[in-house]
Amino acid sequence: MGVPPNDGKMEGWLYIIRSHRFGLQFSRRRYFILQENYLRCYKTTSISQEEEPLRSAKIDSYIRITDNGRESINRKVFFIFTLYNTLNENDHLKLGASGSEDAGRWIRSLQNAVLKECPNPEKEFMSFSKKNWLPSRFGNAKRAHRQRSIDYYSFLHNEAVTSDVIAPSPWKIFGCQNGLRLFKEAKDWDSRGKHWDAHPAIMAVGVINGTPEAIFRTLMSLGASRSEWDFSFYRGNVVEHLDGHTDILHAKLYSNWLPWGMMRRDFLLRRYWRREEDGTYVILYHSVIHKKCPPQNGYVRACLKSGGYVITPVNKGRESLVKHMLAVDWKFWKVYLRQPYARSLTIRMLERLAALREMFRAKAGNYPSDFSSADSEVKIMLDQAAVEDIKSEDISQQKLELNADLEEDETEKTNSGRRSLMSLNDASDEFFDVPDSGEVIAFDHLENGWFPEVSQEWPASNMSQPRLSSAAVFVKKIHDLAVQKKGYMDFQELAKEENVVPSFGNTLQKDSACSLPCSWATSDPTTFLIRGENYLKDNQKIKAKGTLMQMVGADWLRSEHKEDDLGSRAESIVQKYAAQGRPEFFFIVNIQVPGVTQYTLALYYMLKTPLEETPLLHSFVNGDDAFRNSRFKLIPYISKGSWIVKQSVGKKACLVGQALEMHYFRGKNYLELDIDVGSSTVARGVVSLVLGYLNHLVIEMAFVIQGNTEEELPEVLLGTCRLNNLDASKSVLV
């Protein structure tokens, strides 16, 4: 457990995660102290002033902290985060905490240590010399104290995790049942929420007397304790662990709560989770196809189009506001059960939230409501079976640690200068999005010989296509799965094209009316909130009134490798302006999406006034990477799309350089920011989810340089963009 920071000091027990030479991971329990930008490691808590730490690391502007999520090592669940040196990819340290809140406190404290007060960047620009860099930041204590690096981070003002986008809620209440408020998602043409889709998105909202972490652990568990609250769940297992934030799970449902005569149902789901800075947990599900878990005899595989939980702390963290959303295609046939029956089944499943609330209320009844600490709350709110499992895991883990301590001491002495940790490898994506419900698949189990309903959510072009026979469709699906090595069903085998040299900045068409698919436009600046003139005093944000730059182009590209420094390409709009001797300055945001095929989304902005007339932008353009990483913010917004995508992306401003790896390219008349989305497991999970729904989304973004002083306020948006129904097949091959 970590003790909250006191006068800049954070301390507590963590686990060092290492790997044997055979690749198997193991953990070592150590006591860590973070103070004055140094992270020190000890074997015990009884520390004298003269005692030398086992290891010590300098936490400065070139250290990044990555949240790796949940991982099981020797039957013990850890919440893992990694510290690494951005100037030396082999210099990193992998740590684990026993709880997600504990890991969150450490990550936040380490980030605060990174983001510290620095000299005024407008007065002094200094480049960092790699020759003075300490070769092993996470080595022994004496070497770590020899050198202090130069930091240019400005003072960090913490912001509450709220929405930075002004957007109307699409949810309309339609009832209250078992103490839960029930909402349905109303479409643009149905502002009052009176009309129902074939498979509507329905949400239940209630307050549970439990901490967010305890509720999160309960919802993530697939063990026997789930039978205490989930009346629909019969059996489940994790099919594949993709990374610390994503896995594939198979869940079978009981049949006794289903209508009479209805065959049993099961789900194959992709589960993604994350924890926000304010302690909110987000758990998202949607159906997938996986080769390791085909449809099973006796079950009809239902399709969860989107669903999940949002668990927000209230009442100082002692209680939680929980939102549970489901949009399910139960695979009913029209002659078998009508749509109202399907809706009632979804609502019945949402009532699990009431059962979860009553379980936590019963468990908390034997304890005083005013708990002494958040950690004690977690222990009380966990079910007894889970507590016993944790205890047994801790005992077995302690035995393993005692047997290996002597061996570790010798290893540390001989291998202190070598790389001792292995980077987390990307898991193979052996799963695909479920095809449109309008398509007939041979391995679907047909009830009473009827074909499924055609979903009303998909374009009419898909519905008008003539249906093939079951055998023909089966052959087509097998072929699609065979030729597709990796990715989602939405990404079909792309047609072979000859490499052509595109005109960079013009490969994505502009459509100011936002009516054409696969096009771009600018967003309304007043949709986004930025820091006002008095933000340092009142923490109030205001509507943006305009943008500093004009968006002049966009690229939507694909290739076999990352496309860096597009601004330097001779065929780019940037170089064409430079060749004409024009004074305009360009700002390029290059978002790189990893995968077997690398996708690149580049946005081009142009400044017509001299750069010197905007001091903060001038400081950003001419500053070092550490200063840039501490100031560049992205505000995302999914204005049209599925609930699961909206929830995964959020509407909160993010300091991109603190979450993702960024590279900067400075040219004579441009600055390009290359953002590597694959550098974070959290971001990879979000992007992989977004890609599955990409051609059904309208994505809006705004960019801003964060203002931290009175002179830098109010903030001004650099630019905005609106991306309408991007299509991977229409990206330009480079």
XYZ file of C-alpha atoms in Angstrom:
734
model
C 0.000 0.000 0.000
C 1.248 3.487 -0.820
C 1.003 6.349 1.639
C -0.402 9.520 -0.007
C 2.174 12.238 -0.657
C 3.084 14.407 2.312
C 5.257 17.438 1.537
C 6.242 15.834 -1.766
C 6.984 12.450 -0.189
C 5.325 9.192 -1.252
C 6.222 5.818 0.243
C 4.908 2.290 0.410
C 5.337 -1.324 -0.668
C 5.636 -2.160 -4.355
C 6.767 -5.201 -6.319
C 9.694 -5.136 -8.736
C 8.700 -7.257 -11.737
C 11.571 -9.080 -13.392
C 12.105 -11.938 -15.812
C 14.219 -15.069 -15.583
C 16.593 -15.830 -18.415
C 13.942 -18.259 -19.673
C 11.426 -15.400 -19.957
C 9.251 -16.271 -16.935
C 8.290 -13.298 -14.784
C 8.671 -13.099 -11.007
C 8.232 -10.382 -8.403
C 10.180 -8.988 -5.457
C 8.470 -7.008 -2.693
C 10.354 -3.825 -1.829
C 9.716 -0.597 0.062
C 9.886 2.541 -2.096
C 10.244 6.191 -1.135
C 9.698 9.023 -3.613
C 11.115 12.320 -2.376
C 12.822 15.299 -4.008
C 12.580 13.735 -7.462
C 14.392 10.569 -6.347
C 12.788 7.138 -6.181
C 14.643 4.937 -3.688
C 14.178 1.239 -3.047
C 14.745 -0.593 0.283
C 14.168 -4.092 1.595
C 12.435 -3.044 4.823
C 10.502 -0.126 6.265
C 12.962 0.458 9.143
C 15.199 2.890 7.301
C 17.929 4.912 8.965
C 19.339 8.087 7.484
C 22.675 6.390 6.856
C 21.204 3.354 5.085
C 21.989 3.141 1.384
C 19.044 2.165 -0.849
C 19.238 -0.955 -2.982
C 18.648 1.191 -6.037
C 17.762 4.798 -6.786
C 16.331 6.545 -9.813
C 16.272 10.221 -10.739
C 12.745 11.216 -11.818
C 12.964 14.131 -14.230
C 11.600 15.343 -17.540
C 13.044 12.446 -19.547
C 11.315 9.776 -17.487
C 7.956 8.491 -18.691
C 5.463 6.455 -16.689
C 3.282 3.947 -18.516
C 0.233 2.228 -17.047
C 0.411 -1.459 -18.055
C -2.785 -2.538 -16.309
C -3.587 -5.885 -14.667
C -1.323 -8.897 -14.922
C -1.201 -12.214 -13.090
C 2.245 -13.405 -12.005
C 2.538 -16.638 -10.025
C -1.237 -16.585 -9.384
C -1.092 -13.089 -7.888
C -2.767 -10.138 -9.599
C -0.675 -6.976 -9.915
C -1.490 -3.556 -11.295
C 1.668 -2.758 -13.188
C 3.321 0.457 -14.332
C 6.678 1.019 -15.996
C 9.212 3.815 -15.693
C 11.608 4.235 -18.567
C 14.174 6.647 -19.887
C 13.069 8.198 -23.187
C 16.710 8.567 -24.257
C 17.538 4.908 -23.629
C 14.792 2.384 -24.353
C 16.690 -0.385 -22.516
C 16.743 1.608 -19.284
C 13.439 0.933 -17.552
C 11.894 -0.355 -14.342
C 8.697 -2.396 -14.076
C 6.743 -2.072 -10.828
C 3.530 -3.615 -9.561
C 1.014 -2.613 -6.894
C -1.509 -4.867 -5.194
C -4.434 -2.551 -5.981
C -5.419 -0.301 -8.854
C -5.941 2.722 -6.593
C -2.516 2.198 -5.074
C -0.992 2.018 -8.546
C -2.921 5.151 -9.516
C -1.533 7.101 -6.542
C 2.034 6.088 -7.420
C 1.594 6.947 -11.087
C 0.164 10.350 -10.204
C 2.952 11.086 -7.707
C 5.613 10.095 -10.223
C 4.008 12.262 -12.891
C 3.957 15.192 -10.476
C 7.663 14.599 -9.858
C 8.239 14.756 -13.601
C 6.150 17.891 -14.055
C 7.905 20.411 -11.852
C 8.685 24.120 -11.917
C 11.231 25.199 -14.512
C 12.876 28.339 -15.892
C 10.828 30.592 -18.148
C 11.102 29.004 -21.600
C 10.577 32.343 -23.339
C 13.840 33.676 -21.949
C 16.036 30.652 -22.236
C 16.188 27.855 -24.784
C 18.761 25.161 -24.102
C 19.190 21.894 -25.935
C 19.744 18.766 -23.918
C 23.067 17.045 -24.455
C 22.857 13.273 -24.591
C 26.542 13.087 -23.700
C 25.715 14.263 -20.173
C 22.931 11.724 -19.792
C 23.331 9.079 -17.146
C 23.560 5.775 -19.079
C 21.566 3.736 -16.539
C 18.926 5.722 -14.676
C 17.701 2.686 -12.783
C 21.079 1.419 -11.668
C 22.595 1.527 -8.178
C 22.220 4.452 -5.810
C 25.697 6.000 -6.043
C 25.648 6.395 -9.809
C 22.188 7.915 -9.744
C 23.363 10.822 -7.551
C 26.278 11.895 -9.701
C 24.372 13.903 -12.272
C 21.284 16.074 -12.308
C 19.481 16.561 -15.594
C 18.055 19.843 -16.856
C 14.268 20.176 -16.588
C 12.053 22.752 -18.242
C 8.656 21.646 -17.014
C 6.369 24.383 -15.796
C 4.316 24.197 -12.651
C 1.487 21.688 -12.938
C -1.991 22.789 -11.937
C -4.131 19.743 -11.281
C -7.530 19.760 -12.905
C -10.605 17.810 -11.945
C -11.491 15.091 -14.413
C -14.509 16.676 -16.055
C -15.672 17.110 -19.600
C -13.882 19.717 -21.706
C -16.553 19.512 -24.390
C -20.013 21.073 -24.421
C -22.332 18.403 -25.788
C -25.966 17.505 -25.138
C -26.709 14.157 -23.509
C -28.447 11.672 -25.829
C -29.920 9.751 -22.884
C -33.608 10.119 -22.036
C -35.182 8.587 -18.932
C -38.134 6.266 -19.529
C -38.667 4.611 -16.157
C -37.492 3.554 -12.722
C -37.285 -0.048 -11.559
C -35.793 -1.708 -8.471
C -34.338 1.618 -7.387
C -32.552 2.110 -10.719
C -33.199 4.920 -13.162
C -33.587 3.563 -16.699
C -32.530 5.533 -19.779
C -32.585 4.897 -23.499
C -30.369 6.441 -26.144
C -32.405 8.822 -28.300
C -31.308 9.472 -31.860
C -31.003 12.934 -33.393
C -34.485 12.654 -34.904
C -35.947 11.356 -31.653
C -35.078 14.014 -29.092
C -37.785 12.849 -26.671
C -36.723 9.217 -26.731
C -40.141 7.869 -27.709
C -39.076 5.623 -30.571
C -37.262 2.340 -30.051
C -34.679 0.761 -32.335
C -34.549 -2.948 -32.991
C -31.668 -3.329 -30.542
C -31.731 -0.151 -28.429
C -29.001 1.058 -26.102
C -30.440 1.041 -22.567
C -28.695 2.249 -19.413
C -29.401 1.688 -15.712
C -28.007 4.118 -13.126
C -27.759 3.573 -9.372
C -25.680 4.349 -6.279
C -23.809 1.484 -4.575
C -22.432 1.564 -1.039
C -18.928 0.503 -1.997
C -15.643 1.966 -3.169
C -15.000 2.103 -6.930
C -12.056 -0.280 -6.630
C -14.089 -2.867 -4.720
C -16.893 -2.691 -7.292
C -14.348 -2.875 -10.097
C -12.776 -6.032 -8.643
C -16.202 -7.611 -8.225
C -17.247 -6.869 -11.804
C -13.970 -8.166 -13.237
C -14.188 -11.473 -11.362
C -15.456 -14.538 -13.230
C -15.181 -16.853 -10.215
C -17.724 -18.408 -7.892
C -18.317 -15.111 -6.068
C -20.122 -13.797 -9.154
C -23.111 -15.993 -8.306
C -23.822 -13.693 -5.327
C -25.113 -10.929 -7.583
C -25.130 -11.914 -11.281
C -28.282 -14.034 -11.715
C -27.726 -14.345 -15.495
C -24.132 -15.648 -15.360
C -23.656 -19.423 -15.505
C -19.998 -19.900 -16.392
C -17.166 -17.854 -17.863
C -13.482 -17.884 -18.669
C -10.781 -15.687 -20.199
C -10.042 -16.957 -23.706
C -6.991 -14.765 -24.264
C -5.164 -12.088 -22.303
C -4.191 -9.400 -24.818
C -2.584 -6.878 -22.479
C -3.058 -5.412 -19.034
C -6.165 -3.512 -20.110
C -7.741 -5.862 -22.654
C -8.781 -9.501 -22.815
C -11.229 -11.815 -24.560
C -13.750 -13.644 -22.386
C -16.479 -16.207 -22.969
C -19.651 -16.053 -20.846
C -22.543 -18.538 -20.764
C -25.921 -17.474 -19.415
C -28.386 -19.388 -17.294
C -31.544 -20.391 -19.136
C -33.956 -20.272 -16.184
C -34.388 -16.486 -16.403
C -34.938 -16.547 -20.183
C -38.440 -16.855 -21.682
C -39.878 -20.353 -21.926
C -38.753 -22.239 -25.007
C -35.827 -19.907 -25.701
C -32.484 -21.601 -26.354
C -29.547 -20.831 -24.099
C -27.372 -17.827 -24.964
C -23.680 -17.089 -24.653
C -21.379 -14.142 -25.417
C -17.822 -13.901 -26.694
C -16.648 -10.456 -25.619
C -13.694 -8.185 -25.849
C -13.283 -6.521 -22.441
C -11.373 -3.270 -22.004
C -10.925 -1.281 -18.798
C -9.102 1.760 -17.482
C -8.950 3.972 -14.399
C -9.303 7.742 -14.628
C -7.349 10.200 -12.493
C -10.375 10.952 -10.307
C -10.788 7.254 -9.419
C -13.486 6.513 -12.015
C -13.349 3.031 -13.554
C -14.524 2.320 -17.087
C -15.204 -1.278 -18.200
C -16.323 -1.762 -21.804
C -17.534 -4.852 -23.680
C -18.440 -5.709 -27.253
C -18.846 -8.969 -29.145
C -16.039 -10.414 -31.237
C -15.187 -13.574 -33.169
C -12.195 -15.589 -32.011
C -10.755 -18.717 -33.563
C -10.162 -20.307 -30.147
C -13.828 -20.092 -29.179
C -16.253 -20.882 -32.022
C -20.027 -21.113 -31.411
C -20.917 -24.106 -29.252
C -23.642 -26.701 -29.517
C -26.708 -25.953 -27.446
C -26.066 -22.190 -27.372
C -27.047 -19.323 -29.628
C -24.334 -16.680 -29.596
C -25.940 -13.334 -28.853
C -24.321 -10.114 -30.043
C -23.449 -7.408 -27.533
C -23.126 -4.389 -29.804
C -21.878 -2.244 -26.956
C -22.018 -2.318 -23.198
C -20.179 -1.837 -19.971
C -19.903 -0.005 -16.673
C -18.798 3.443 -15.538
C -18.023 3.545 -11.800
C -17.586 7.058 -10.401
C -16.666 7.818 -6.760
C -19.157 9.909 -4.741
C -19.422 10.879 -1.080
C -15.616 11.147 -0.760
C -15.127 7.733 -2.298
C -17.246 5.831 0.208
C -19.967 5.271 -2.371
C -20.055 4.916 -6.139
C -22.381 6.075 -8.884
C -22.565 3.148 -11.311
C -23.859 3.293 -14.878
C -24.543 -0.014 -16.619
C -25.302 0.083 -20.336
C -26.293 -2.682 -22.789
C -27.232 -2.798 -26.468
C -27.912 -6.476 -27.240
C -29.029 -8.344 -30.318
C -30.468 -11.505 -28.747
C -30.778 -13.158 -32.165
C -34.547 -13.406 -31.939
C -36.635 -14.155 -34.987
C -39.702 -12.016 -35.698
C -42.148 -14.904 -35.550
C -40.644 -16.175 -32.314
C -40.485 -13.111 -30.073
C -41.327 -9.533 -30.815
C -39.115 -6.530 -30.171
C -40.744 -5.488 -26.858
C -39.891 -8.927 -25.478
C -36.250 -8.469 -26.485
C -36.145 -5.038 -24.814
C -37.616 -6.462 -21.617
C -34.899 -9.122 -21.606
C -32.184 -6.445 -21.873
C -33.812 -4.464 -19.056
C -33.976 -7.621 -16.938
C -30.236 -8.128 -17.453
C -29.582 -4.522 -16.404
C -31.264 -5.321 -13.092
C -28.046 -7.085 -12.122
C -26.985 -3.622 -10.992
C -29.686 -3.688 -8.314
C -28.490 -7.120 -7.187
C -24.925 -5.817 -7.008
C -26.112 -2.855 -4.932
C -27.942 -5.113 -2.472
C -24.915 -7.396 -2.111
C -22.645 -4.488 -1.186
C -25.294 -3.111 1.159
C -25.507 -6.466 2.937
C -21.723 -6.804 3.251
C -21.372 -3.254 4.577
C -24.149 -3.748 7.146
C -21.872 -5.434 9.669
C -19.319 -2.616 9.584
C -19.422 1.058 10.544
C -20.101 3.375 7.643
C -17.209 5.694 8.497
C -14.162 3.703 7.453
C -10.725 4.685 8.633
C -9.063 4.545 5.243
C -9.736 3.767 1.625
C -7.694 0.582 1.918
C -9.859 -0.738 4.729
C -12.908 -0.005 2.626
C -11.603 -2.175 -0.150
C -11.007 -5.085 2.185
C -14.489 -4.795 3.690
C -16.275 -4.483 0.397
C -14.586 -7.470 -1.212
C -16.487 -10.701 -0.896
C -15.066 -13.250 1.556
C -14.099 -15.728 -1.145
C -12.022 -13.086 -2.922
C -10.329 -12.097 0.357
C -9.409 -15.724 1.058
C -8.033 -16.108 -2.459
C -5.888 -13.009 -2.001
C -4.622 -14.271 1.362
C -3.640 -17.655 -0.069
C -1.915 -15.951 -2.995
C -0.003 -13.680 -0.627
C 1.178 -16.644 1.487
C 2.410 -18.584 -1.530
C 4.044 -15.443 -2.912
C 5.894 -14.774 0.377
C 7.295 -18.316 0.355
C 8.581 -17.834 -3.172
C 10.167 -14.510 -2.195
C 11.934 -15.956 0.866
C 13.431 -18.783 -1.191
C 14.685 -16.421 -3.875
C 16.033 -13.496 -1.796
C 19.569 -14.888 -1.426
C 19.778 -15.668 -5.107
C 18.515 -12.170 -5.927
C 21.164 -10.457 -3.787
C 23.913 -12.130 -5.763
C 22.200 -11.352 -9.041
C 21.864 -7.656 -8.194
C 25.566 -7.370 -7.449
C 26.646 -8.936 -10.722
C 23.939 -7.643 -13.066
C 23.236 -4.132 -11.781
C 24.389 -2.573 -15.039
C 22.536 -4.931 -17.354
C 18.998 -4.828 -18.570
C 16.955 -6.951 -16.165
C 13.400 -6.364 -17.366
C 11.612 -7.356 -20.513
C 9.253 -5.056 -22.338
C 5.639 -6.179 -22.561
C 5.061 -7.822 -25.906
C 1.989 -7.030 -27.918
C -0.490 -9.881 -27.925
C -1.652 -11.221 -31.245
C -5.065 -9.989 -32.305
C -6.765 -13.283 -33.023
C -10.254 -11.833 -32.833
C -12.540 -9.869 -35.064
C -15.633 -7.726 -34.755
C -18.896 -9.571 -35.135
C -20.247 -9.110 -38.682
C -23.391 -7.162 -39.379
C -26.475 -8.868 -38.069
C -27.944 -8.556 -41.547
C -25.428 -11.084 -42.817
C -26.231 -14.778 -42.552
C -23.427 -16.959 -41.186
C -23.502 -20.702 -41.573
C -22.378 -21.386 -38.033
C -25.201 -19.318 -36.506
C -27.717 -21.589 -34.780
C -31.111 -21.003 -36.365
C -34.152 -21.244 -34.101
C -37.242 -22.761 -35.709
C -35.568 -22.411 -39.092
C -36.048 -18.638 -39.380
C -33.500 -16.121 -40.555
C -32.393 -13.294 -38.232
C -33.738 -9.804 -38.435
C -31.868 -7.220 -40.451
C -30.314 -4.594 -38.182
C -31.591 -1.068 -38.764
C -28.287 0.427 -37.636
C -26.378 -0.481 -40.796
C -26.472 1.370 -44.109
C -29.157 0.538 -46.616
C -26.504 -0.447 -49.156
C -25.687 -3.476 -47.044
C -29.367 -4.424 -46.754
C -30.087 -4.197 -50.459
C -27.454 -6.738 -51.441
C -28.891 -10.097 -52.537
C -28.524 -12.820 -49.938
C -26.367 -15.795 -50.724
C -27.129 -19.325 -49.728
C -25.841 -20.523 -46.381
C -23.149 -22.609 -48.069
C -22.002 -19.696 -50.237
C -21.860 -17.332 -47.272
C -19.939 -19.914 -45.276
C -17.321 -20.237 -48.041
C -17.069 -16.448 -48.262
C -16.547 -16.101 -44.507
C -13.887 -18.821 -44.444
C -12.085 -17.071 -47.271
C -12.226 -13.712 -45.490
C -10.829 -15.231 -42.308
C -8.066 -17.012 -44.204
C -6.779 -13.990 -46.080
C -7.023 -11.667 -43.098
C -3.942 -12.049 -40.922
C -4.747 -9.525 -38.252
C -7.338 -6.915 -37.356
C -11.054 -6.501 -37.334
C -13.727 -7.718 -39.718
C -14.318 -4.118 -40.760
C -10.880 -4.149 -42.368
C -11.281 -6.400 -45.392
C -8.379 -7.413 -47.574
C -7.395 -4.196 -49.277
C -7.001 -4.089 -53.031
C -3.453 -4.143 -54.275
C -2.294 -0.755 -55.446
C 0.860 0.452 -57.009
C 2.917 2.798 -54.874
C 2.202 6.341 -55.937
C 3.671 9.543 -54.593
C 0.758 11.410 -52.985
C 0.480 15.140 -52.603
C 0.905 15.269 -48.833
C -1.720 17.474 -47.240
C -4.381 16.709 -49.863
C -5.042 12.960 -49.641
C -8.190 13.378 -47.509
C -10.989 15.372 -49.123
C -12.471 18.467 -47.523
C -16.217 18.781 -47.020
C -17.348 21.837 -45.085
C -20.934 20.526 -45.014
C -19.791 17.303 -43.252
C -22.040 15.205 -45.471
C -19.506 13.186 -47.471
C -17.984 10.045 -45.934
C -14.234 9.909 -45.422
C -13.771 13.676 -45.346
C -12.601 16.449 -43.041
C -13.859 19.821 -41.896
C -13.238 22.186 -38.998
C -15.213 21.899 -35.765
C -17.050 24.704 -34.011
C -14.504 26.138 -31.501
C -17.259 26.993 -29.010
C -17.782 23.251 -28.484
C -14.517 23.088 -26.506
C -13.634 24.499 -23.078
C -10.259 26.092 -22.350
C -8.625 27.852 -19.392
C -9.950 31.351 -18.857
C -8.120 34.513 -17.907
C -8.663 33.928 -14.161
C -8.157 30.153 -14.220
C -5.312 30.244 -11.688
C -7.712 31.830 -9.181
C -11.090 30.245 -9.877
C -10.222 27.102 -11.945
C -12.985 28.073 -14.363
C -12.906 27.187 -18.040
C -14.575 29.153 -20.800
C -15.810 28.474 -24.294
C -13.176 28.887 -26.970
C -13.995 31.762 -29.299
C -11.781 30.903 -32.241
C -8.560 29.283 -33.375
C -5.063 30.618 -33.789
C -4.425 28.698 -37.007
C -6.360 27.726 -40.099
C -6.699 24.060 -41.055
C -5.578 23.708 -44.668
C -5.292 19.971 -45.304
C -5.310 16.391 -44.035
C -3.768 13.042 -44.946
C -5.218 9.562 -44.451
C -2.401 7.137 -45.314
C -1.381 3.522 -44.894
C 1.982 1.832 -45.305
C 4.152 -0.965 -43.940
C 6.070 1.343 -41.605
C 5.704 4.623 -39.745
C 5.506 7.717 -41.869
C 7.585 10.342 -40.055
C 8.301 13.976 -40.903
C 5.702 14.428 -43.624
C 6.436 18.150 -43.677
C 9.863 17.548 -45.221
C 8.499 15.582 -48.203
C 9.037 17.419 -51.453
C 5.440 16.680 -52.484
C 3.939 18.222 -49.337
C 1.949 21.430 -49.140
C 4.570 22.704 -46.685
C 7.456 22.471 -49.143
C 5.380 23.945 -51.963
C 4.846 27.076 -49.867
C 8.535 27.135 -48.909
C 9.596 26.885 -52.566
C 7.537 29.970 -53.319
C 9.234 31.871 -50.498
C 5.955 32.443 -48.662
C 6.097 33.411 -44.953
C 3.320 31.135 -43.602
C 4.236 28.756 -40.786
C 2.784 25.217 -40.641
C 1.868 23.131 -37.604
C 1.389 19.412 -38.373
C -0.178 16.839 -36.042
C 0.765 13.341 -37.254
C -1.179 10.570 -35.453
C 0.389 7.151 -36.090
C -1.775 4.048 -35.559
C 0.226 0.791 -35.211
C -0.592 -2.603 -36.674
C 0.345 -4.950 -39.494
C -0.689 -2.024 -41.665
C 0.409 1.333 -40.261
C -2.248 4.031 -40.572
C -1.349 7.702 -40.485
C -3.708 10.597 -39.888
C -1.973 13.930 -40.459
C -3.636 17.309 -39.892
C -2.119 20.480 -41.375
C -2.601 23.922 -39.804
C -1.236 27.216 -41.123
C -0.339 30.406 -39.230
C -0.470 33.536 -41.372
C 0.874 35.989 -38.785
C 4.541 36.059 -37.681
C 5.393 33.407 -35.095
C 6.874 36.023 -32.741
C 3.469 37.657 -32.288
C 2.241 34.616 -30.305
C 4.801 34.185 -27.473
C 3.523 30.862 -26.119
C 3.488 29.246 -29.560
C 6.925 30.709 -30.235
C 8.174 29.153 -26.988
C 6.616 25.828 -27.928
C 8.081 25.755 -31.428
C 11.584 26.699 -30.279
C 11.564 24.909 -26.910
C 12.957 21.477 -26.130
C 11.000 18.222 -26.203
C 10.481 18.174 -22.432
C 8.748 21.557 -22.500
C 6.643 20.526 -25.498
C 5.566 17.281 -23.813
C 4.390 19.250 -20.780
C 2.216 21.668 -22.743
C 0.598 20.098 -25.820
C -3.020 19.105 -25.141
C -5.592 17.242 -27.189
C -9.331 17.507 -26.504
C -11.174 14.560 -28.149
C -14.881 14.228 -28.814
C -16.952 11.574 -30.591
C -19.969 13.594 -31.713
C -21.651 10.680 -33.515
C -21.078 7.023 -32.795
C -21.649 4.104 -30.489
C -21.805 4.597 -26.718
C -18.895 2.227 -26.189
C -16.640 4.323 -28.437
C -17.751 7.597 -26.864
C -17.030 6.171 -23.420
C -13.638 4.793 -24.413
C -12.442 8.085 -25.915
C -14.004 10.464 -23.397
C -14.164 14.251 -23.588
C -11.289 15.266 -21.309
C -8.209 17.236 -22.343
C -5.044 15.150 -22.276
C -1.388 16.146 -22.119
C -0.397 13.894 -24.984
C 3.329 13.913 -24.262
C 2.729 12.479 -20.774
C 0.623 9.593 -22.092
C 2.213 8.749 -25.439
C 5.612 8.844 -27.071
C 6.053 11.894 -29.275
C 8.713 12.937 -31.760
C 9.176 16.474 -33.058
C 10.522 17.586 -36.432
C 11.449 21.244 -36.846
C 11.804 22.626 -40.338
C 12.355 26.099 -41.693
C 8.637 26.841 -41.950
C 7.007 24.064 -39.937
C 6.885 22.011 -36.754
C 5.572 18.454 -36.955
C 4.387 16.442 -33.949
C 4.433 12.675 -34.528
C 2.276 10.860 -31.947
C 2.885 7.115 -31.519
C -0.457 5.704 -30.388
C 1.084 2.253 -29.915
C 3.405 3.465 -27.149
C 0.702 2.999 -24.484
C -1.364 -0.090 -23.682
C -4.274 2.116 -22.629
C -4.193 4.033 -25.912
C -3.814 0.834 -27.946
C -6.971 -0.529 -26.365
C -8.913 2.634 -27.162
C -7.662 2.855 -30.747
C -8.301 -0.820 -31.506
C -11.865 -0.307 -30.320
C -12.284 2.875 -32.364
C -10.942 1.191 -35.502
C -13.665 -1.424 -35.312
C -16.339 1.292 -35.608
C -14.347 3.807 -37.636
C -16.616 4.205 -40.652
C -19.621 4.842 -38.360
C -18.014 7.662 -36.349
C -17.719 11.423 -36.484
C -14.534 12.335 -34.608
C -13.817 15.874 -33.476
C -10.590 17.165 -31.960
C -9.103 20.409 -30.726
C -5.463 21.206 -29.978
C -4.156 23.734 -27.476
C -0.892 24.684 -25.774
C -1.560 24.686 -22.051
C -1.217 28.037 -20.320
C 0.311 27.851 -16.836
C 0.936 31.512 -15.968
C -1.169 34.663 -15.967
C 0.724 35.921 -19.013
C -0.198 32.756 -20.930
C -3.924 32.985 -20.153
C -6.536 32.855 -21.496
C -5.685 29.879 -23.674
C -6.354 29.926 -27.393
C -7.086 26.852 -29.505
C -4.411 26.122 -32.085
C -6.988 24.486 -34.324
C -9.890 22.058 -34.570
C -10.925 19.290 -36.941
C -13.912 17.091 -37.697
C -13.385 13.694 -39.342
C -16.479 12.217 -40.920
C -16.786 8.403 -41.297
C -13.172 7.567 -42.080
C -12.769 4.397 -44.149
C -9.585 2.334 -43.972
C -10.084 1.057 -47.508
C -9.999 4.642 -48.786
C -6.669 5.490 -47.181
C -3.852 6.248 -49.618
C -1.089 3.658 -49.943
C 2.362 5.173 -49.508
